[in-house]
Short mmCIF file of C-alpha atoms and ligand atoms in Angstrom, two decimals:
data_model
loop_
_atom_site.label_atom_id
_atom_site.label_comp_id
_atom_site.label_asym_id
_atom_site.label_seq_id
_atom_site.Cartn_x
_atom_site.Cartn_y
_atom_site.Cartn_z
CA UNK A 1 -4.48 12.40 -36.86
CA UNK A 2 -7.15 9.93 -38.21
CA UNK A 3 -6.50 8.58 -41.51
CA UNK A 4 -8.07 5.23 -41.69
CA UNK A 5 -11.30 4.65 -43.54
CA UNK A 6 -13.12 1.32 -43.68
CA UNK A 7 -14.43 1.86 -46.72
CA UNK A 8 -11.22 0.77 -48.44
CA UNK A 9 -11.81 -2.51 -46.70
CA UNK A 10 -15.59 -3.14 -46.54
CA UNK A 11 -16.43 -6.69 -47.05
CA UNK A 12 -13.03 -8.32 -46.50
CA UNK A 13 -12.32 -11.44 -45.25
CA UNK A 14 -11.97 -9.66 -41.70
CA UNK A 15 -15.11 -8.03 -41.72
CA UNK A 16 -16.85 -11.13 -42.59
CA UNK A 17 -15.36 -13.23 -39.82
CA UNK A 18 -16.26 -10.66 -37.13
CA UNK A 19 -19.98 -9.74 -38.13
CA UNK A 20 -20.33 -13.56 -38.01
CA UNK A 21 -19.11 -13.62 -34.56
CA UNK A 22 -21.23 -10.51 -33.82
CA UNK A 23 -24.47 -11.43 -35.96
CA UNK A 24 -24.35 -15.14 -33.52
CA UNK A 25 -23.68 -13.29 -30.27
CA UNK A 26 -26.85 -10.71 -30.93
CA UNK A 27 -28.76 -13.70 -32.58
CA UNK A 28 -28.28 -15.76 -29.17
CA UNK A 29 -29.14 -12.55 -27.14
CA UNK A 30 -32.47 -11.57 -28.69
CA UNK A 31 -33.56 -14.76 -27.82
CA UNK A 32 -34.84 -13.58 -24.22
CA UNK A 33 -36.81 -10.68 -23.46
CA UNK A 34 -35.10 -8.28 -20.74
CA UNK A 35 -33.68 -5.46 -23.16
CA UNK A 36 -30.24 -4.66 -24.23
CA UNK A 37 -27.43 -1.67 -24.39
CA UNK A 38 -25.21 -2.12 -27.27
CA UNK A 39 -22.47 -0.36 -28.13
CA UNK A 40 -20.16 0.02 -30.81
CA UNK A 41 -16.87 1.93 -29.74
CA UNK A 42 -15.76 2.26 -33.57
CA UNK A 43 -18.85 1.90 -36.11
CA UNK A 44 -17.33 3.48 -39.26
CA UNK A 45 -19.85 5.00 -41.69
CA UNK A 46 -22.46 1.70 -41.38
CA UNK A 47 -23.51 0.89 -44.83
CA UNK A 48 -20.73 0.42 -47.74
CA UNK A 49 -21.61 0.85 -51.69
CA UNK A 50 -18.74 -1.61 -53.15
CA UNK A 51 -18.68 0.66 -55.99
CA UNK A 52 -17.04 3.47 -54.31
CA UNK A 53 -13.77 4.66 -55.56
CA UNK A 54 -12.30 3.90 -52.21
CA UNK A 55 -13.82 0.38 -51.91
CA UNK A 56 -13.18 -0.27 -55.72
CA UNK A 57 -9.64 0.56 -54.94
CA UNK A 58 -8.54 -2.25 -53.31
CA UNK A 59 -11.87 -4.61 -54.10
CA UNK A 60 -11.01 -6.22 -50.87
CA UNK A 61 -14.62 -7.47 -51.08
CA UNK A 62 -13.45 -10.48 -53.41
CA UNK A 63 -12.38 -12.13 -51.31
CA UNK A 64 -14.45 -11.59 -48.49
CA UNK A 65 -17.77 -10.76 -48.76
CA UNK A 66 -18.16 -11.87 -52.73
CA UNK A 67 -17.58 -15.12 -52.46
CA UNK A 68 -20.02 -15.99 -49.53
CA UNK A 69 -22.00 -14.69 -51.77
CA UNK A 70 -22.25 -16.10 -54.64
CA UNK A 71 -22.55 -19.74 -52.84
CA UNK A 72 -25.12 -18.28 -50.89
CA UNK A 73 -27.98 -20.80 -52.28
CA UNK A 74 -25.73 -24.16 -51.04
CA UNK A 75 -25.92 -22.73 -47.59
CA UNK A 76 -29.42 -23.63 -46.96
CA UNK A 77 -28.73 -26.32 -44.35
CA UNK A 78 -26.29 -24.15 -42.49
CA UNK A 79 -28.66 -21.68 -40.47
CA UNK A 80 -26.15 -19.33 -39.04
CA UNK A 81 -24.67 -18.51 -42.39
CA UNK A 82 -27.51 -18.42 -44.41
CA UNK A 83 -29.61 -16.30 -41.90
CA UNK A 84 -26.45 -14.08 -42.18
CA UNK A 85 -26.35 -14.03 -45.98
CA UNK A 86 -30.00 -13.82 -45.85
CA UNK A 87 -29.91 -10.40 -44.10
CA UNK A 88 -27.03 -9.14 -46.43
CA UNK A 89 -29.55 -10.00 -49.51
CA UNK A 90 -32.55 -7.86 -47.56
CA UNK A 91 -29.79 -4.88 -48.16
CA UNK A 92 -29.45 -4.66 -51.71
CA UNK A 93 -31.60 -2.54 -54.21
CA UNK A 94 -31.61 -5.27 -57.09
CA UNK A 95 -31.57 -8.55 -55.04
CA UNK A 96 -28.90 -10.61 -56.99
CA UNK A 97 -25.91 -8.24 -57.00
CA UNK A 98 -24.25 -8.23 -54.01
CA UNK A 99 -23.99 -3.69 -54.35
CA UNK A 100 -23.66 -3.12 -50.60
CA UNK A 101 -21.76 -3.96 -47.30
CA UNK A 102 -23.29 -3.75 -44.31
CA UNK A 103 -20.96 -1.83 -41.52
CA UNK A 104 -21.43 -2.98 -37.54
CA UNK A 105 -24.04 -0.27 -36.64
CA UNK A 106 -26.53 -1.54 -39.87
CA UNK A 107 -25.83 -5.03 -38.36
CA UNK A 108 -26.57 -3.99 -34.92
CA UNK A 109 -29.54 -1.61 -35.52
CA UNK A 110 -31.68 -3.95 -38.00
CA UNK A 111 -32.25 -6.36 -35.29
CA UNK A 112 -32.59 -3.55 -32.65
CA UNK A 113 -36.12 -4.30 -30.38
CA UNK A 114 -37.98 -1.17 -28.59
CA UNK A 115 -36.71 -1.43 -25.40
CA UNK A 116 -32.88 -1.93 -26.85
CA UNK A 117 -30.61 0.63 -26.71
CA UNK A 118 -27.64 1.35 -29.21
CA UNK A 119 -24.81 4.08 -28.68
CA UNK A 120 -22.97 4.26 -31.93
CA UNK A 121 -19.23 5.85 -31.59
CA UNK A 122 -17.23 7.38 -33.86
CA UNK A 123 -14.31 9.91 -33.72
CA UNK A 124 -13.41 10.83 -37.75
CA UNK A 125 -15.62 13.49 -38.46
CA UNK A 126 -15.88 12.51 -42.28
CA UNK A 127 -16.61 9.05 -40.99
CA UNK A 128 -19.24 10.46 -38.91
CA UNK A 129 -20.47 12.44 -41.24
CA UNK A 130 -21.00 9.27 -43.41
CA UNK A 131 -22.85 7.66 -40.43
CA UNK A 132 -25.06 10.54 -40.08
CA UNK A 133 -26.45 9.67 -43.29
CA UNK A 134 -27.40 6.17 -42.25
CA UNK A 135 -31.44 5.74 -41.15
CA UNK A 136 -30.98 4.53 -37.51
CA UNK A 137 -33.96 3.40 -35.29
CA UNK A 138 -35.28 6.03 -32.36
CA UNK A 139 -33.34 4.07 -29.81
CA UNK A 140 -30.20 4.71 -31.69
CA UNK A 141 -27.52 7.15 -30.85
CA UNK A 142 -24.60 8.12 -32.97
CA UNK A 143 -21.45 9.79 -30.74
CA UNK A 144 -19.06 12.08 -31.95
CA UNK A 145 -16.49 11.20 -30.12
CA UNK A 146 -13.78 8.49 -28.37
CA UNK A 147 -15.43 5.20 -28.07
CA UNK A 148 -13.05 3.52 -25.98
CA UNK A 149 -13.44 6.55 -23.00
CA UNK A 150 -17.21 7.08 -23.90
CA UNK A 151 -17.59 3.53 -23.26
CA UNK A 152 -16.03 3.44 -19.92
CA UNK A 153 -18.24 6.83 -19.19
CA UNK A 154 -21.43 5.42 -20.47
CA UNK A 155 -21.41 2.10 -17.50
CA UNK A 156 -23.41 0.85 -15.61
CA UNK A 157 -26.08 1.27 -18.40
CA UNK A 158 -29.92 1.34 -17.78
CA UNK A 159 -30.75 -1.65 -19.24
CA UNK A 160 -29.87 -5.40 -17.82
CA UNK A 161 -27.94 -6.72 -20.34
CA UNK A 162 -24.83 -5.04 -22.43
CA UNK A 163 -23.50 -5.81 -25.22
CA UNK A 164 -19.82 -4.07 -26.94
CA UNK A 165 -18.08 -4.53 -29.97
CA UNK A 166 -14.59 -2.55 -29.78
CA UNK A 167 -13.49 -2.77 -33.74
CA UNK A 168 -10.51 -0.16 -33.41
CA UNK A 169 -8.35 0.75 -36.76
CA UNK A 170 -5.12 -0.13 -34.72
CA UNK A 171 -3.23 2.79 -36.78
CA UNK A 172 -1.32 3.51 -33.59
CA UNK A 173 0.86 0.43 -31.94
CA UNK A 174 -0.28 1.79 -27.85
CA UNK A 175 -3.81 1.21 -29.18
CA UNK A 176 -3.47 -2.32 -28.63
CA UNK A 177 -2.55 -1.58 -25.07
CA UNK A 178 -5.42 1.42 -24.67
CA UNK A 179 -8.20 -1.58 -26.15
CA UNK A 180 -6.82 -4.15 -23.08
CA UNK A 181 -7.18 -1.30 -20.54
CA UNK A 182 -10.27 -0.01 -21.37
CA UNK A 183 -12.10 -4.02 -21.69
CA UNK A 184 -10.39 -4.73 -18.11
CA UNK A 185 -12.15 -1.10 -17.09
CA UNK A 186 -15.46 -2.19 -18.66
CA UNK A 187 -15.71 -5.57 -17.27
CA UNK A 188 -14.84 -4.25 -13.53
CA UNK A 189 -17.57 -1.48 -14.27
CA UNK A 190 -20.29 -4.49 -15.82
CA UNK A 191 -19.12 -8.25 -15.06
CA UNK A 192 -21.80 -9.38 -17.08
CA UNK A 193 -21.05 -7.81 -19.91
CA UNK A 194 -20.59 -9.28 -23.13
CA UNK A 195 -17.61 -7.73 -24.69
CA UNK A 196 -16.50 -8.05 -28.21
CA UNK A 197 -13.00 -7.07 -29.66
CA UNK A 198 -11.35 -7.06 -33.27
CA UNK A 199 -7.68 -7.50 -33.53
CA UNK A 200 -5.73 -8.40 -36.70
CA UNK A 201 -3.43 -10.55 -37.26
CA UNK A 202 0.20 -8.71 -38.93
CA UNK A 203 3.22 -10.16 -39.25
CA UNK A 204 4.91 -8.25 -36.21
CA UNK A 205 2.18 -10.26 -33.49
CA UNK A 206 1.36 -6.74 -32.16
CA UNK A 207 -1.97 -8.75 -30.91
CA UNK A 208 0.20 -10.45 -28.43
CA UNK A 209 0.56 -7.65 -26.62
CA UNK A 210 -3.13 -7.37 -26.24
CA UNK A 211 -3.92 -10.77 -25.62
CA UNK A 212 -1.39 -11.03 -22.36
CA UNK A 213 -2.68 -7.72 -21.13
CA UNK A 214 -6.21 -9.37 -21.20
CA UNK A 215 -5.10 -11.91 -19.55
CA UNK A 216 -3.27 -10.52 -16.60
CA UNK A 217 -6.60 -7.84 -16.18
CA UNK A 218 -8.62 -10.37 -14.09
CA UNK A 219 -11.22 -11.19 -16.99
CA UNK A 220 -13.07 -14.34 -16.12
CA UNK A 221 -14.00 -16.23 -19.68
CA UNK A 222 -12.68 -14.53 -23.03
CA UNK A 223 -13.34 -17.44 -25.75
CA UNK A 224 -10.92 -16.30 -29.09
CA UNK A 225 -11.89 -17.09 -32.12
CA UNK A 226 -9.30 -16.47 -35.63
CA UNK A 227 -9.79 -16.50 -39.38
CA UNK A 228 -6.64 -16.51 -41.09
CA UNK A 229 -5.99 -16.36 -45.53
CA UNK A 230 -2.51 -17.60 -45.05
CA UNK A 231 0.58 -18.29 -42.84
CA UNK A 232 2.09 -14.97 -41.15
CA UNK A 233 5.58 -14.96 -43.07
CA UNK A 234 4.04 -15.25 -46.42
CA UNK A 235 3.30 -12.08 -47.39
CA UNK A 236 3.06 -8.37 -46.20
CA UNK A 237 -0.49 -7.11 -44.46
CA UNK A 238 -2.76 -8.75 -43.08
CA UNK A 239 -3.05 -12.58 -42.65
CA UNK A 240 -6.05 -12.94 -40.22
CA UNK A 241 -8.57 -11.54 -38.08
CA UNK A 242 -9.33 -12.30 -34.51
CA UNK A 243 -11.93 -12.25 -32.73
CA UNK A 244 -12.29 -12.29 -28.56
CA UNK A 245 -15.72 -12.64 -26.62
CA UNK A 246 -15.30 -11.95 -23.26
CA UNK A 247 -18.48 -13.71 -21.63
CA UNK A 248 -19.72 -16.07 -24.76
CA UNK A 249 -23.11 -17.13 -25.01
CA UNK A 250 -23.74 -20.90 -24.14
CA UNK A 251 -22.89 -22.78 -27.70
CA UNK A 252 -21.45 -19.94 -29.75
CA UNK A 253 -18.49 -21.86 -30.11
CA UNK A 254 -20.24 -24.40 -31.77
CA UNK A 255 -22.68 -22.14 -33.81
CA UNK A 256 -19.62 -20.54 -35.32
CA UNK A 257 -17.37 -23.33 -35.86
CA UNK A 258 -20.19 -24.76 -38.35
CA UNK A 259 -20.59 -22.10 -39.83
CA UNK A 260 -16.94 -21.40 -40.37
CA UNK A 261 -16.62 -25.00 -41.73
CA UNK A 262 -18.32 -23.64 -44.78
CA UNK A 263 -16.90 -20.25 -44.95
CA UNK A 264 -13.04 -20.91 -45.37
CA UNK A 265 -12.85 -23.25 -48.53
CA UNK A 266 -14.93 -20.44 -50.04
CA UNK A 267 -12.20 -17.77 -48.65
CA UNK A 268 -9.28 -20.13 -50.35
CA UNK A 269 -6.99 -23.39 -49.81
CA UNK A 270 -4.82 -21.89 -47.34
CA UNK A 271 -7.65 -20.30 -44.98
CA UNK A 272 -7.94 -22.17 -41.67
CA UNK A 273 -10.38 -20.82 -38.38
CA UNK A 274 -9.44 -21.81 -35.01
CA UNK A 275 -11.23 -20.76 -31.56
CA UNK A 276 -10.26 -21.71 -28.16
CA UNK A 277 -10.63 -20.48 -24.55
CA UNK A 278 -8.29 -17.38 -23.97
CA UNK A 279 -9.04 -16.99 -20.37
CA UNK A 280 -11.35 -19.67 -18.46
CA UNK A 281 -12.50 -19.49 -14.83
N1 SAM B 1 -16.87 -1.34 -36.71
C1 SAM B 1 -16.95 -0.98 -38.13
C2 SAM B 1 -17.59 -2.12 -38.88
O1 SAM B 1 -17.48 -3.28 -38.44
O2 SAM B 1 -18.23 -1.86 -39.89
C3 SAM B 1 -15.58 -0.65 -38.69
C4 SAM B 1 -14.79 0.29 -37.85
S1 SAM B 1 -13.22 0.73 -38.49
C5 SAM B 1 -12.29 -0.71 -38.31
C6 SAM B 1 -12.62 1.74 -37.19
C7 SAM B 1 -13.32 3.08 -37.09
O3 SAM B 1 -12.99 3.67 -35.82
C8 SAM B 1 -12.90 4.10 -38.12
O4 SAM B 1 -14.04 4.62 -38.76
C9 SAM B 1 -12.19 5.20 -37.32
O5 SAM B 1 -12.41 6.50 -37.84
C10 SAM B 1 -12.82 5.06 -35.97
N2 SAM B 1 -12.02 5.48 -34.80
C11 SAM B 1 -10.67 5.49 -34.65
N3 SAM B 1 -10.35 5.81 -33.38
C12 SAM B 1 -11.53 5.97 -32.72
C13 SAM B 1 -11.87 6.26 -31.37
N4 SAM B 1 -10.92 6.45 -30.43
N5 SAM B 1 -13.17 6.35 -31.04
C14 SAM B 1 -14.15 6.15 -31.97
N6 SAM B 1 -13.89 5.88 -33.27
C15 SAM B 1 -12.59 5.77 -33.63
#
């Protein structure tokens, strides 16, 4: 039984962190011609009005989303975040209130090209009910279904590049252990594959689990990248995000840690990013 919904989390610290990491991965992809797959194993319903009752609920937004922002003209002379903020601003109706938050398949379908490919999955029928809504591109497809077997089902794909984000709800502990097997199936089925996967960070260091299952799956280079609001013991919930690539683009790690530098005093004193090489040749 599904019961998570994103919407009650749209434009959190966590979902900024990660569609940074995605928006540089894509950004460094598009930069040669030969055409890409992506897909997104878990897209949620795409676009998020922050003044839905669900979103409104917990207004996770402030102190996420918000206060990138409203420093968003001081971030001029740092291109990654500002080309980020600067497609977040192309979203909203009025220009100066920040009204909407893009999901992963807006972020991955605005900067779709012709021959690109996107396969959008999605297994709570409300939530893809929501995405059905969304205006995707021709090249788009939206999947009723289970990302994480659909994904292993849809390789090789036709195109010579891939590209996956795997953004699971973790509302079941084995899914931390389904999301290692299914990137270790992935990368047997397309080595070059650049493979993108959410975890958060909770107090009980479920990620762990996922992490040393990674590791032991013969991956070659999974770079790991965390965002975190505070230190694990202080309160309940969440305290980070992580983020691992599993085939990084040359110089994302740089790319990210600049932009990074900016984001965290924004996100408060106690926020701190780190990134390092999970797995390296
Ligand atoms: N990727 C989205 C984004 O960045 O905007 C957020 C996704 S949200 C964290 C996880 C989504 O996965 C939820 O909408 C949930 O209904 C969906 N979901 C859960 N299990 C799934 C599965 N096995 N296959 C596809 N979707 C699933």
């Amino acid at each position: 039984m599904l019961s998570y919904q994103h919407a009650y989390h749209a434009g959190n610290f966590a979902d900024v962190h990660k569609h940074l990491v995605l928006y540089a991965v894509v950004d460094h992809l598009l930069r040669k011609p030969s055409p890409i797959t992506f897909i997104d194993t878990h897209a949620g319903r795409g676009v998020y009005p922050l003044d839905a009752p669900e979103t409104q609920r917990l207004d996770e937004y402030r102190q996420g989303a918000l206060p990138l922002w409203q420093a968003r003209h001081r971030q001029a002379d740092q291109p990654l975040l500002s080309a980020w903020l600067g497609e977040i601003a192309g979203l909203q109706p009025r220009g100066s209130r920040l009204e909407r938050y893009p999901g992963s398949p807006w972020w991955l379908a605005q900067r779709l090209r012709g021959d690109d490919r996107l396969r959008l999955f999605e297994l709570h029928p409300g939530e893809h009910d929501q995405l059905a809504q969304q205006a995707l591109p021709p090249n788009a497809q939206r999947i009723h279904g289970d990302g994480l077997a659909g994904l292993v089902q849809a390789l090789p794909v036709s195109t010579p590049r891939l590209c996956v984000l795997i953004d699971p709800s973790y509302e079941r502990k084995e899914e931390y252990a389904e999301v290692a097997d299914t990137v270790c199936a992935a990368m047997r089925k397309a080595r070059h594959a650049v493979l993108l996967v959410w975890y958060p960070l909770l107090p009980a260091g479920r990620h762990h689990a996922l992490l040393e299952r990674l590791r032991d799956g013969g991956l070659r280079k999974v770079w790991r990248s965390e965002l975190t609001l505070r230190q694990p013991g202080d309160e309940r919930g969440m305290y980070g995000s992580g983020m691992l690539v599993a085939n990084p683009p040359w110089g994302l790690d740089e790319r990210l840690a600049a932009a990074m530098a900016r984001v965290t005093p924004l996100l408060g004193e106690a926020s701190r990013y780190t990134a390092d090489w999970w797995v390296e040749e």
